[in-house]
CSV table of C-alpha atoms in Angstrom, one decimal:
chain,number,residue,atom,x,y,z
A,1,MET,CA,-17.6,-5.6,-10.1
A,2,LEU,CA,-16.8,-2.1,-9.9
A,3,ASN,CA,-14.4,-2.7,-6.6
A,4,PHE,CA,-12.9,-5.7,-8.5
A,5,LEU,CA,-11.9,-3.4,-11.5
A,6,THR,CA,-10.7,-0.6,-9.2
A,7,ASN,CA,-8.5,-3.0,-7.3
A,8,LYS,CA,-7.2,-4.5,-10.6
A,9,GLY,CA,-6.4,-1.2,-12.1
A,10,LEU,CA,-4.6,-0.7,-8.8
A,11,LYS,CA,-2.5,-3.6,-8.8
A,12,ILE,CA,-1.5,-2.9,-12.6
A,13,PHE,CA,-0.6,0.6,-11.8
A,14,LEU,CA,1.6,-0.1,-8.7
A,15,ASN,CA,3.3,-3.0,-10.8
A,16,SER,CA,4.4,-0.4,-13.1
A,17,HIS,CA,5.8,2.0,-10.8
A,18,LYS,CA,9.7,2.1,-11.3
A,19,THR,CA,10.1,1.7,-7.7
A,20,VAL,CA,7.9,-1.1,-7.1
A,21,LYS,CA,9.3,-3.1,-9.8
A,22,ASN,CA,12.9,-2.8,-8.4
A,23,ILE,CA,11.6,-4.3,-5.1
A,24,ALA,CA,8.4,-6.5,-5.4
A,25,GLU,CA,5.5,-7.4,-7.3
A,26,ILE,CA,2.1,-6.8,-6.1
A,27,LEU,CA,0.2,-10.1,-6.4
A,28,ASP,CA,-3.1,-8.9,-4.9
A,29,ILE,CA,-4.5,-5.7,-3.4
A,30,SER,CA,-8.0,-4.9,-2.0
A,31,LEU,CA,-9.2,-1.7,-0.6
A,32,LYS,CA,-12.5,-1.3,1.4
A,33,ASN,CA,-13.6,1.2,3.9
A,34,GLY,CA,-10.3,2.6,4.6
A,35,GLU,CA,-8.7,-1.0,4.9
A,36,VAL,CA,-6.1,-2.0,2.6
A,37,ARG,CA,-4.9,-5.8,2.3
A,38,SER,CA,-2.2,-7.1,0.0
A,39,LYS,CA,0.0,-9.9,-1.0
A,40,ILE,CA,3.3,-9.0,-2.3
A,41,LEU,CA,6.3,-11.0,-3.3
A,42,LEU,CA,9.6,-9.2,-2.6
A,43,LYS,CA,12.7,-9.6,-5.1
A,44,GLY,CA,14.9,-12.5,-3.9
A,45,GLU,CA,12.1,-14.1,-1.8
A,46,THR,CA,10.2,-17.5,-2.5
A,47,GLU,CA,7.0,-16.7,-0.3
A,48,PRO,CA,4.8,-13.7,-0.6
A,49,VAL,CA,4.1,-11.2,2.3
A,50,SER,CA,0.6,-10.3,3.5
A,51,ILE,CA,0.3,-6.9,4.6
A,52,SER,CA,-2.6,-5.2,6.0
A,53,LEU,CA,-3.2,-1.6,7.1
A,54,ASN,CA,-5.9,1.0,7.7
A,55,CYS,CA,-5.7,4.7,5.9
A,56,LYS,CA,-7.7,7.4,5.5
A,57,ILE,CA,-7.7,10.9,3.7
A,58,ASN,CA,-7.6,14.1,5.8
A,59,GLY,CA,-7.6,16.9,3.0
A,60,ASN,CA,-4.6,16.0,0.8
A,61,THR,CA,-2.8,14.0,3.6
A,62,LEU,CA,-2.9,10.2,3.7
A,63,CYS,CA,-2.9,9.0,7.3
A,64,VAL,CA,-1.8,5.3,7.6
A,65,THR,CA,-2.4,3.2,10.9
A,66,ASN,CA,-2.2,-0.6,12.2
A,67,VAL,CA,0.1,-1.9,9.6
A,68,ASN,CA,0.8,-5.4,10.2
A,69,THR,CA,2.4,-7.9,8.0
A,70,SER,CA,2.7,-11.7,8.0
A,71,LYS,CA,6.4,-11.5,8.9
A,72,LYS,CA,7.1,-10.3,12.3
A,73,TRP,CA,10.4,-8.4,11.5
A,74,LEU,CA,8.5,-6.6,8.6
A,75,THR,CA,6.0,-5.4,11.4
A,76,GLU,CA,8.7,-4.3,13.7
A,77,LEU,CA,10.4,-2.4,10.7
A,78,ALA,CA,7.2,-0.7,9.7
A,79,ASP,CA,6.7,0.4,13.4
A,80,ILE,CA,10.1,1.8,13.0
A,81,PHE,CA,9.1,4.1,10.1
A,82,LYS,CA,5.4,4.9,11.3
A,83,GLU,CA,6.5,8.3,12.7
A,84,ARG,CA,7.9,9.2,9.4
A,85,TYR,CA,5.2,7.5,7.1
A,86,ALA,CA,1.9,7.7,9.4
A,87,GLN,CA,1.2,11.0,7.4
A,88,ILE,CA,1.8,11.3,3.7
A,89,ASP,CA,1.3,14.6,1.9
A,90,LEU,CA,-0.3,13.5,-1.4
A,91,GLY,CA,-0.6,17.4,-2.4
A,92,LYS,CA,2.8,17.2,-3.8
A,93,TYR,CA,1.9,14.2,-6.2
A,94,LYS,CA,-0.3,15.8,-8.9
A,95,GLY,CA,-3.6,14.0,-8.7
A,96,ALA,CA,-2.8,11.4,-6.0
A,97,ALA,CA,-5.0,13.0,-3.5
A,98,GLU,CA,-7.8,12.9,-5.8
A,99,ILE,CA,-7.2,9.3,-6.7
A,100,ALA,CA,-6.7,8.4,-3.0
A,101,LYS,CA,-10.0,10.2,-1.9
A,102,TYR,CA,-11.7,7.9,-4.8
A,103,LEU,CA,-10.4,4.8,-3.7
A,104,LEU,CA,-10.9,4.9,-0.2
């Protein structure tokens, strides 16, 4: 039950973020043992995209690996950016590292 409420709260939080609102709607998100699975409806699209990835926290750094999507072109786009976003410093976002540690 706690996992369900956590995932529901994360979905609401992400959908309320200004950047997310502008480009997509998170339809479903699930975090379990460092694996994230999500279904996202991008603005202008009729079919949602499924996304899965692995992540872990090292200190204040979020490490993202194994990004896959239900659309080949999105997976290839993710591969282009994996060098830049494979490690994200959450320390510069107040409280984000603590929240991520709790969720993951």
